[in-house]
Tab-separated table of C-alpha atoms in Angstrom:
chain	number	residue	atom	x	y	z
P	997	MET	CA	-4.043	35.826	-63.595
P	998	LYS	CA	-7.817	35.275	-62.651
P	999	PRO	CA	-8.870	36.348	-59.143
P	1000	SER	CA	-9.614	32.743	-58.024
P	1001	MET	CA	-6.372	31.427	-59.408
P	1002	GLN	CA	-4.577	34.312	-57.619
P	1003	SER	CA	-6.092	33.559	-54.285
P	1004	THR	CA	-5.155	29.876	-54.525
P	1005	TRP	CA	-1.677	30.644	-55.372
P	1006	THR	CA	-1.378	33.104	-52.464
P	1007	PHE	CA	-2.669	30.526	-49.998
P	1008	VAL	CA	-0.219	27.998	-51.338
P	1009	CYS	CA	2.711	30.276	-50.948
P	1010	LEU	CA	1.750	31.439	-47.512
P	1011	SER	CA	1.251	27.880	-46.382
P	1012	PHE	CA	4.877	26.797	-47.701
P	1013	PHE	CA	6.568	29.771	-45.944
P	1014	ALA	CA	4.655	29.012	-42.845
P	1015	MET	CA	5.912	25.403	-42.781
P	1016	ALA	CA	9.434	26.620	-43.752
P	1017	ALA	CA	9.561	28.970	-40.942
P	1018	ALA	CA	8.579	26.415	-38.323
P	1019	PRO	CA	11.546	24.909	-36.288
P	1020	ALA	CA	12.395	21.334	-36.851
P	1021	PHE	CA	11.795	18.807	-34.350
P	1022	VAL	CA	11.410	14.796	-34.331
P	1023	SER	CA	11.553	13.660	-38.070
P	1024	GLY	CA	11.863	17.288	-39.276
P	1025	ALA	CA	8.334	18.330	-38.174
P	1026	ALA	CA	7.348	20.960	-35.696
P	1027	PRO	CA	6.146	19.499	-32.420
P	1028	LEU	CA	2.776	21.171	-32.782
P	1029	PHE	CA	2.136	19.364	-36.070
P	1030	ALA	CA	3.622	16.178	-34.854
P	1031	THR	CA	1.181	16.187	-31.864
P	1032	GLN	CA	-1.707	17.177	-34.114
P	1033	ALA	CA	-0.788	14.275	-36.389
P	1034	ALA	CA	-0.414	11.790	-33.480
P	1035	GLN	CA	-3.995	12.802	-32.188
P	1036	GLU	CA	-5.509	12.355	-35.702
P	1037	GLN	CA	-3.885	8.891	-36.061
P	1038	PRO	CA	-3.940	7.105	-32.711
P	1039	ALA	CA	-1.955	4.099	-32.341
P	1040	GLU	CA	-3.897	0.626	-32.700
P	1041	ALA	CA	-4.626	-0.690	-29.311
P	1042	ARG	CA	-2.522	-3.606	-27.987
P	1043	TYR	CA	-3.617	-6.469	-26.029
P	1044	VAL	CA	-1.788	-9.300	-24.160
P	1045	ARG	CA	-3.119	-12.418	-22.169
P	1046	VAL	CA	-1.857	-13.383	-18.799
P	1047	LYS	CA	0.184	-16.586	-18.395
P	1048	ASP	CA	-0.895	-19.784	-16.735
P	1049	ALA	CA	0.507	-18.623	-13.247
P	1050	GLY	CA	-1.625	-15.539	-13.126
P	1051	ALA	CA	-0.007	-12.098	-12.573
P	1052	LYS	CA	0.058	-9.317	-9.915
P	1053	LEU	CA	-1.302	-5.856	-10.961
P	1054	LEU	CA	0.779	-3.266	-9.359
P	1055	ASN	CA	0.382	0.418	-8.661
P	1056	LEU	CA	4.031	1.190	-9.934
P	1057	ALA	CA	6.361	-0.211	-12.315
P	1058	ASP	CA	8.411	-1.665	-9.717
P	1059	LYS	CA	8.486	-5.452	-8.517
P	1060	ASP	CA	8.333	-4.021	-4.866
P	1061	ALA	CA	5.344	-1.910	-5.493
P	1062	ASP	CA	1.932	-2.509	-3.969
P	1063	PRO	CA	-0.126	-5.140	-5.351
P	1064	LEU	CA	-3.648	-4.167	-6.225
P	1065	SER	CA	-5.199	-7.217	-7.528
P	1066	LYS	CA	-4.201	-10.594	-9.134
P	1067	ALA	CA	-5.171	-11.183	-12.669
P	1068	ALA	CA	-6.215	-14.731	-13.425
P	1069	ALA	CA	-4.541	-16.997	-15.937
P	1070	GLY	CA	-5.872	-16.062	-19.516
P	1071	THR	CA	-7.071	-12.606	-18.553
P	1072	VAL	CA	-6.784	-10.280	-21.682
P	1073	LEU	CA	-5.194	-6.899	-20.639
P	1074	GLN	CA	-5.113	-3.682	-22.722
P	1075	VAL	CA	-1.654	-2.336	-22.929
P	1076	HIS	CA	-1.271	1.489	-22.697
P	1077	GLY	CA	2.509	1.840	-22.212
P	1078	GLU	CA	5.714	0.038	-21.242
P	1079	SER	CA	8.730	0.787	-18.810
P	1080	ALA	CA	11.689	-1.173	-17.570
P	1081	GLY	CA	10.148	-4.622	-18.185
P	1082	PHE	CA	6.644	-3.686	-17.093
P	1083	LEU	CA	3.438	-3.072	-19.129
P	1084	GLU	CA	0.896	-0.305	-18.031
P	1085	VAL	CA	-2.556	-2.039	-18.389
P	1086	SER	CA	-6.105	-1.997	-17.738
P	1087	SER	CA	-8.079	-5.005	-16.711
P	1088	PRO	CA	-11.581	-5.970	-17.679
P	1089	ALA	CA	-12.176	-6.795	-13.758
P	1090	GLY	CA	-10.726	-3.358	-12.623
P	1091	VAL	CA	-8.436	-3.331	-9.789
P	1092	GLU	CA	-9.188	-3.147	-5.904
P	1093	VAL	CA	-8.132	0.351	-4.556
P	1094	TRP	CA	-8.963	2.511	-1.586
P	1095	ILE	CA	-10.619	5.872	-1.617
P	1096	TYR	CA	-11.612	8.123	1.427
P	1097	GLY	CA	-15.250	7.691	2.502
P	1098	GLU	CA	-15.966	11.367	2.540
P	1099	TYR	CA	-16.113	11.347	-1.156
P	1100	ALA	CA	-18.545	8.322	-1.820
P	1101	LYS	CA	-22.258	7.555	-0.811
P	1102	GLU	CA	-24.333	4.406	-1.080
P	1103	SER	CA	-25.998	4.105	-4.419
P	1104	LYS	CA	-29.584	2.942	-5.048
P	1105	ASP	CA	-28.109	-0.246	-6.449
P	1106	SER	CA	-27.051	-2.795	-3.680
P	1107	GLY	CA	-23.351	-3.231	-3.257
P	1108	MET	CA	-22.582	0.124	-5.191
P	1109	LEU	CA	-21.167	3.392	-4.392
P	1110	GLU	CA	-21.621	6.762	-6.055
P	1111	ILE	CA	-18.673	9.209	-6.191
P	1112	THR	CA	-19.619	12.718	-4.721
P	1113	ALA	CA	-16.524	14.723	-5.708
P	1114	ASN	CA	-14.267	15.318	-8.669
P	1115	SER	CA	-10.538	14.130	-8.873
P	1116	VAL	CA	-11.097	11.553	-6.108
P	1117	ARG	CA	-7.725	9.657	-5.736
P	1118	MET	CA	-7.358	5.750	-5.958
P	1119	ARG	CA	-4.821	4.449	-3.677
P	1120	PRO	CA	-3.089	1.059	-2.893
P	1121	GLN	CA	-3.259	1.466	0.876
P	1122	PRO	CA	-6.000	3.035	3.246
P	1123	SER	CA	-3.743	5.952	3.586
P	1124	ALA	CA	-2.809	9.234	2.111
P	1125	GLY	CA	0.715	8.857	3.085
P	1126	GLU	CA	3.690	9.019	0.756
P	1127	LYS	CA	3.872	5.183	0.718
P	1128	SER	CA	0.315	4.985	-0.777
P	1129	TYR	CA	1.124	6.154	-4.214
P	1130	ALA	CA	-2.059	6.928	-5.937
P	1131	LEU	CA	-2.984	5.936	-9.435
P	1132	ARG	CA	-2.691	8.671	-12.155
P	1133	GLN	CA	-6.340	8.180	-13.004
P	1134	THR	CA	-9.144	9.629	-10.829
P	1135	LEU	CA	-12.646	9.325	-10.020
P	1136	THR	CA	-15.228	11.879	-11.215
P	1137	LYS	CA	-18.487	13.060	-9.473
P	1138	GLY	CA	-21.368	10.522	-10.588
P	1139	ASP	CA	-19.174	7.596	-10.963
P	1140	ARG	CA	-20.529	4.297	-9.611
P	1141	VAL	CA	-18.134	1.737	-8.186
P	1142	ARG	CA	-18.520	-1.606	-6.531
P	1143	PHE	CA	-17.914	-1.700	-2.728
P	1144	VAL	CA	-15.465	-4.353	-1.259
P	1145	ALA	CA	-14.793	-3.582	2.291
P	1146	ARG	CA	-14.384	-0.994	5.007
P	1147	HIS	CA	-10.998	-0.300	6.699
P	1148	ASP	CA	-12.779	0.440	9.987
P	1149	ALA	CA	-16.358	-0.168	10.330
P	1150	LYS	CA	-16.597	1.413	13.560
P	1151	LYS	CA	-16.150	4.891	12.167
P	1152	ALA	CA	-18.496	6.871	10.298
P	1153	MET	CA	-18.287	6.177	6.485
P	1154	ALA	CA	-17.119	9.786	5.920
P	1155	GLU	CA	-14.296	9.283	8.142
P	1156	ASP	CA	-13.057	5.828	6.967
P	1157	TRP	CA	-11.205	4.360	3.952
P	1158	ILE	CA	-13.185	2.317	1.544
P	1159	LYS	CA	-11.994	-0.669	-0.571
P	1160	ILE	CA	-13.636	-0.555	-4.075
P	1161	VAL	CA	-13.234	-2.091	-7.504
P	1162	SER	CA	-11.891	0.507	-9.769
P	1163	PRO	CA	-13.523	1.269	-13.210
P	1164	THR	CA	-11.764	-0.557	-16.087
P	1165	SER	CA	-10.307	2.648	-17.273
P	1166	ALA	CA	-7.852	2.655	-14.075
P	1167	HIS	CA	-4.273	1.617	-14.991
P	1168	ALA	CA	-2.002	-0.701	-13.146
P	1169	TRP	CA	1.429	-2.432	-14.099
P	1170	VAL	CA	2.096	-5.970	-14.744
P	1171	ALA	CA	5.597	-7.640	-15.388
P	1172	ALA	CA	5.864	-8.134	-19.107
P	1173	GLY	CA	7.393	-11.597	-18.357
P	1174	ASP	CA	3.941	-12.640	-16.910
P	1175	THR	CA	2.123	-11.985	-20.181
P	1176	LEU	CA	2.213	-13.220	-23.685
P	1177	ALA	CA	0.809	-11.944	-27.084
P	1178	LEU	CA	-2.578	-12.896	-28.322
P	1179	ALA	CA	-2.928	-15.962	-30.748
P	1180	ALA	CA	-3.062	-14.977	-34.432
P	1181	GLY	CA	-6.522	-14.049	-35.369
P	1182	GLU	CA	-7.764	-13.059	-31.761
P	1183	ASP	CA	-9.404	-9.678	-31.564
P	1184	GLY	CA	-8.115	-8.183	-28.127
P	1185	LYS	CA	-10.836	-5.455	-28.147
P	1186	VAL	CA	-13.667	-7.976	-28.482
P	1187	LEU	CA	-12.165	-10.226	-26.081
P	1188	PHE	CA	-11.807	-7.468	-23.598
P	1189	ALA	CA	-15.078	-6.169	-23.902
P	1190	ALA	CA	-16.768	-9.652	-23.565
P	1191	ALA	CA	-14.674	-10.380	-20.388
P	1192	GLU	CA	-15.828	-7.146	-19.012
P	1193	ARG	CA	-19.535	-7.843	-19.385
P	1194	GLU	CA	-19.017	-11.339	-18.050
P	1195	LEU	CA	-16.932	-10.276	-14.992
P	1196	ALA	CA	-19.668	-7.433	-14.098
P	1197	ALA	CA	-22.389	-10.034	-14.239
P	1198	GLN	CA	-20.667	-12.548	-11.828
P	1199	ALA	CA	-19.327	-9.808	-9.483
P	1200	ALA	CA	-20.317	-10.619	-5.837
P	1201	VAL	CA	-22.441	-7.938	-4.339
P	1202	VAL	CA	-21.255	-6.858	-0.848
P	1203	ALA	CA	-23.578	-4.990	1.334
P	1204	LEU	CA	-22.139	-1.963	3.438
P	1205	PRO	CA	-21.875	-2.900	7.037
P	1206	LYS	CA	-24.618	-1.020	9.179
P	1207	THR	CA	-22.936	0.262	12.254
P	1208	GLU	CA	-24.406	2.969	14.463
P	1209	SER	CA	-21.860	5.591	13.153
P	1210	ALA	CA	-22.338	4.552	9.497
P	1211	ALA	CA	-25.984	4.547	9.763
P	1212	LYS	CA	-25.767	8.294	10.550
P	1213	PRO	CA	-23.861	9.979	7.742
P	1214	ALA	CA	-22.305	13.436	8.913
P	1215	ALA	CA	-24.009	16.319	7.638
P	1216	LYS	CA	-22.075	18.818	5.661
P	1217	ALA	CA	-22.382	21.323	8.401
P	1218	ASP	CA	-20.774	18.968	10.810
P	1219	VAL	CA	-17.803	18.252	8.618
P	1220	LYS	CA	-17.305	21.913	8.246
P	1221	ALA	CA	-17.691	22.511	12.107
P	1222	GLN	CA	-15.130	19.746	12.839
P	1223	PRO	CA	-12.444	19.845	10.058
P	1224	ALA	CA	-10.057	17.786	12.524
P	1225	ALA	CA	-12.176	14.700	11.832
P	1226	ALA	CA	-11.199	14.649	8.114
P	1227	THR	CA	-7.503	15.444	9.006
P	1228	SER	CA	-7.006	12.003	10.566
P	1229	GLY	CA	-7.573	10.314	7.308
P	1230	ASP	CA	-6.834	12.939	4.659
P	1231	ALA	CA	-5.045	15.898	6.119
P	1232	LEU	CA	-4.329	17.266	2.501
P	1233	GLY	CA	-8.137	17.138	1.855
P	1234	ASN	CA	-8.799	19.015	5.065
P	1235	ALA	CA	-6.131	21.689	3.924
P	1236	GLU	CA	-7.997	21.977	0.563
P	1237	LYS	CA	-11.156	22.652	2.351
P	1238	LEU	CA	-9.621	25.384	4.404
P	1239	MET	CA	-8.003	26.880	1.339
P	1240	GLN	CA	-11.324	27.098	-0.510
P	1241	ALA	CA	-13.082	28.607	2.453
P	1242	ALA	CA	-10.391	31.297	2.514
P	1243	LEU	CA	-10.742	32.063	-1.236
P	1244	ALA	CA	-14.479	32.476	-1.240
P	1245	SER	CA	-14.088	35.027	1.717
P	1246	GLU	CA	-14.371	38.627	0.876
P	1247	LYS	CA	-11.237	39.119	3.115
P	1248	PRO	CA	-9.312	36.007	2.616
P	1249	ASP	CA	-7.280	34.732	5.628
P	1250	PHE	CA	-5.025	31.791	4.825
P	1251	THR	CA	-3.563	31.239	8.400
P	1252	ALA	CA	-5.538	27.993	8.877
P	1253	ALA	CA	-4.796	26.673	5.489
P	1254	LYS	CA	-1.229	27.595	5.628
P	1255	ALA	CA	-0.898	25.757	9.004
P	1256	ALA	CA	-2.649	22.615	7.757
P	1257	TYR	CA	-0.433	22.514	4.517
P	1258	LYS	CA	2.870	22.843	6.671
P	1259	LYS	CA	1.635	20.116	9.059
P	1260	GLU	CA	1.091	17.929	5.991
P	1261	LEU	CA	4.714	18.530	4.758
P	1262	GLU	CA	6.016	18.067	8.268
P	1263	ALA	CA	4.319	14.563	8.346
P	1264	HIS	CA	5.005	13.530	4.805
P	1265	PRO	CA	8.043	15.656	3.358
P	1266	THR	CA	8.294	13.589	0.022
P	1267	GLY	CA	5.724	12.305	-2.370
P	1268	PRO	CA	2.899	13.589	-4.380
P	1269	ALA	CA	0.948	14.872	-1.200
P	1270	ALA	CA	3.982	16.994	-0.397
P	1271	GLU	CA	4.348	18.358	-3.685
P	1272	ASN	CA	0.775	19.551	-3.645
P	1273	ALA	CA	1.100	21.194	-0.435
P	1274	ARG	CA	4.316	23.060	-1.562
P	1275	LYS	CA	2.412	24.297	-4.565
P	1276	ARG	CA	-0.335	25.604	-2.378
P	1277	LEU	CA	2.088	27.039	0.088
P	1278	GLU	CA	3.715	29.110	-2.817
P	1279	GLU	CA	0.246	30.140	-4.009
P	1280	ILE	CA	-0.747	31.601	-0.499
P	1281	ALA	CA	2.745	33.271	-0.214
P	1282	ALA	CA	2.058	34.994	-3.505
P	1283	ARG	CA	-1.416	36.181	-2.588
P	1284	GLU	CA	-0.400	37.342	0.806
P	1285	GLU	CA	2.400	39.317	-0.605
P	1286	ILE	CA	0.100	40.879	-3.358
P	1287	ALA	CA	-2.411	41.779	-0.486
P	1288	ALA	CA	0.345	43.440	1.634
P	1289	MET	CA	1.750	45.313	-1.323
P	1290	ARG	CA	-1.751	46.773	-2.164
P	1291	ALA	CA	-2.413	47.547	1.607
P	1292	GLU	CA	0.904	49.537	1.873
P	1293	GLY	CA	-0.084	52.148	-0.474
P	1294	HIS	CA	-1.526	50.630	-3.655
P	1295	ALA	CA	1.972	50.545	-5.392
P	1296	LYS	CA	3.007	54.093	-5.189
P	1297	THR	CA	6.187	53.601	-7.354
P	1298	GLU	CA	6.988	52.118	-10.525
P	1299	ALA	CA	9.165	49.555	-8.896
P	1300	GLN	CA	6.249	48.612	-6.767
P	1301	LYS	CA	3.992	48.322	-9.546
P	1302	GLU	CA	6.474	46.038	-11.674
P	1303	GLU	CA	6.874	43.734	-8.563
P	1304	LEU	CA	3.147	43.572	-8.345
P	1305	GLU	CA	2.613	42.618	-11.711
P	1306	LYS	CA	5.459	40.062	-11.507
P	1307	LYS	CA	3.702	38.548	-8.240
P	1308	ALA	CA	0.369	38.596	-10.223
P	1309	ALA	CA	1.786	36.756	-13.014
P	1310	GLU	CA	3.258	33.961	-10.789
P	1311	LEU	CA	-0.062	33.604	-8.964
P	1312	ARG	CA	-1.818	33.224	-12.315
P	1313	GLU	CA	0.537	30.438	-13.260
P	1314	ALA	CA	0.249	28.800	-9.907
P	1315	SER	CA	-3.420	29.050	-10.064
P	1316	LEU	CA	-3.302	27.116	-13.394
P	1317	SER	CA	-2.536	24.014	-11.221
P	1318	GLN	CA	-6.169	23.956	-10.441
P	1319	ASP	CA	-7.360	24.349	-14.253
P	1320	PRO	CA	-8.871	21.288	-15.893
P	1321	LEU	CA	-6.208	21.277	-18.468
P	1322	TRP	CA	-3.770	20.088	-15.855
P	1323	GLY	CA	-5.559	16.787	-15.517
P	1324	ARG	CA	-4.082	15.656	-18.854
P	1325	PHE	CA	-0.504	16.038	-17.703
P	1326	GLN	CA	1.783	14.851	-15.126
P	1327	LYS	CA	3.928	17.916	-15.293
P	1328	ARG	CA	3.538	21.155	-17.291
P	1329	GLY	CA	5.813	24.127	-17.800
P	1330	TRP	CA	8.845	25.532	-19.769
P	1331	LEU	CA	11.685	22.943	-20.692
P	1332	GLU	CA	15.049	24.186	-19.778
P	1333	GLN	CA	18.623	22.662	-20.106
P	1334	ASP	CA	20.435	22.878	-16.728
P	1335	GLY	CA	23.916	21.570	-17.296
P	1336	ASP	CA	23.824	18.003	-18.544
P	1337	ARG	CA	20.088	17.489	-17.274
P	1338	TYR	CA	16.750	18.954	-18.526
P	1339	VAL	CA	14.300	20.445	-16.065
P	1340	ILE	CA	10.639	21.796	-16.240
P	1341	ARG	CA	10.173	25.163	-14.690
P	1342	TRP	CA	6.783	26.697	-13.949
P	1343	ALA	CA	5.921	30.043	-12.118
P	1344	ASN	CA	9.676	30.611	-11.596
P	1345	LYS	CA	9.849	27.299	-9.731
P	1346	LEU	CA	11.704	24.115	-10.729
P	1347	THR	CA	9.047	21.476	-10.829
P	1348	ALA	CA	10.666	18.462	-12.382
P	1349	GLU	CA	13.779	16.868	-13.788
P	1350	VAL	CA	13.030	14.908	-16.931
P	1351	VAL	CA	14.649	12.087	-19.034
P	1352	CYS	CA	13.603	10.039	-21.864
P	1353	SER	CA	15.256	6.404	-21.336
P	1354	GLN	CA	13.365	5.195	-24.288
P	1355	LYS	CA	15.055	7.771	-26.655
P	1356	ARG	CA	11.600	8.485	-28.105
P	1357	TYR	CA	12.196	12.347	-27.872
P	1358	ASP	CA	15.202	14.411	-28.426
P	1359	LEU	CA	14.793	16.719	-25.419
P	1360	ALA	CA	17.132	19.199	-26.732
P	1361	ARG	CA	14.753	20.039	-29.441
P	1362	PHE	CA	11.985	21.008	-27.093
P	1363	VAL	CA	14.030	23.617	-24.862
P	1364	GLY	CA	12.287	26.908	-24.813
P	1365	TYR	CA	8.763	25.472	-25.379
P	1366	GLU	CA	6.081	25.155	-22.919
P	1367	ILE	CA	5.079	21.545	-22.726
P	1368	GLY	CA	2.832	19.116	-20.931
P	1369	VAL	CA	4.252	15.630	-20.069
P	1370	THR	CA	3.375	12.202	-18.696
P	1371	GLY	CA	5.522	9.415	-17.875
P	1372	ILE	CA	6.892	7.242	-14.771
P	1373	THR	CA	7.979	8.819	-11.533
P	1374	THR	CA	11.419	7.511	-10.874
P	1375	ARG	CA	12.409	9.973	-7.976
P	1376	SER	CA	9.945	11.723	-5.512
P	1377	ALA	CA	10.613	15.320	-4.681
P	1378	GLY	CA	13.141	15.556	-1.877
P	1379	ALA	CA	13.132	17.521	1.379
P	1380	SER	CA	16.314	19.132	0.259
P	1381	GLY	CA	14.575	20.729	-2.735
P	1382	GLN	CA	15.437	18.051	-5.176
P	1383	PRO	CA	12.789	17.970	-7.781
P	1384	GLU	CA	10.637	14.877	-8.878
P	1385	LYS	CA	12.210	12.917	-11.742
P	1386	VAL	CA	9.987	11.777	-14.531
P	1387	ASP	CA	10.991	9.220	-17.283
P	1388	LEU	CA	8.858	10.673	-20.164
P	1389	SER	CA	6.539	8.368	-22.292
P	1390	ARG	CA	4.613	11.400	-23.937
P	1391	ILE	CA	5.194	15.254	-24.661
P	1392	GLU	CA	2.579	17.624	-25.873
P	1393	VAL	CA	3.819	21.150	-26.822
P	1394	LEU	CA	1.516	23.825	-25.741
P	1395	SER	CA	2.964	27.072	-26.919
P	1396	GLY	CA	5.855	28.028	-29.018
P	1397	ALA	CA	9.494	29.009	-28.081
P	1398	GLY	CA	9.713	32.098	-25.714
P	1399	THR	CA	11.661	33.444	-23.022
P	1400	LYS	CA	12.641	30.788	-20.369
P	1401	ARG	CA	10.567	31.081	-17.182
């Protein structure tokens, strides 16, 4: 056999055995291959039109959820998902949401604000409480958004909640019964883009009110000197500042950050803010334990060394919650079967119970794999230790089967 033919035959054989050795998942394909194929062949975008009575755009797939805006009759919406009779959509007009003023500044263009931080949450109410459930999408430093109103113009802008119009990339929920399919021959993508341009041109310009306190934005030094000011509006944001300050120190002292996270948990024991606070407290506990073990004798015994390595591994996993990769998923971790339910575990902690009501995925086939998921939160984490429950709409396999974490 010629060398070139032999190389080709070897490649074909290796490829065949590699595919044969892969575990079977949905439709007989390995989840890694299925995920890659899904990324290479994205589903065609779907569009609907709002019925004559108009439709409320909500922050959650629930009839009792907070209304963000009302879509006018005939508005074309892009559909991103569906759950329990509701469509996850984006609107060419965006939606009205609240952000904390500390993370925005006036733009050079009248009536516009510029976002000054990354991962800024958009909320349905001027509050960071558990009832003000934030949208999954966030704003990024440099984004420009249209100003609508101040919650309390007597406060400095950095201490107030600001109502804005979100970018059109923000998702909301609408009752499927309030929409209808586009007529034959209508191009939803073209209609959406045209409406986006028209609405942007027609948008009313609202100037920011110039109060005495608003005219003198607080300097960064003042904010650091008076962290309690941010606490009144965004306690979790204040705790994050204290955490970052401790991490930047040569000799980290997490006392203030720990107290701030505990205070946030006491005020709001459930919801997304509580979950973030719990994760940070777990990280602080691991960091303090590692520091204590090193101070006691730099791990004199083999048992101490093993325990130190275990804690360091837990800390690495906990720290990944701050990694950019986490922005892609609602939850991430190793899937386990716990009796008749499926749970996600990360850093030795049970972080979520997951279901797939649409029967799109057979969860049993993903047990033992590290996955990233998105979906609808059907139950918040409870004070009794009950994890958040997520109805999955998408699974991405991140690494192959291994020992359960």
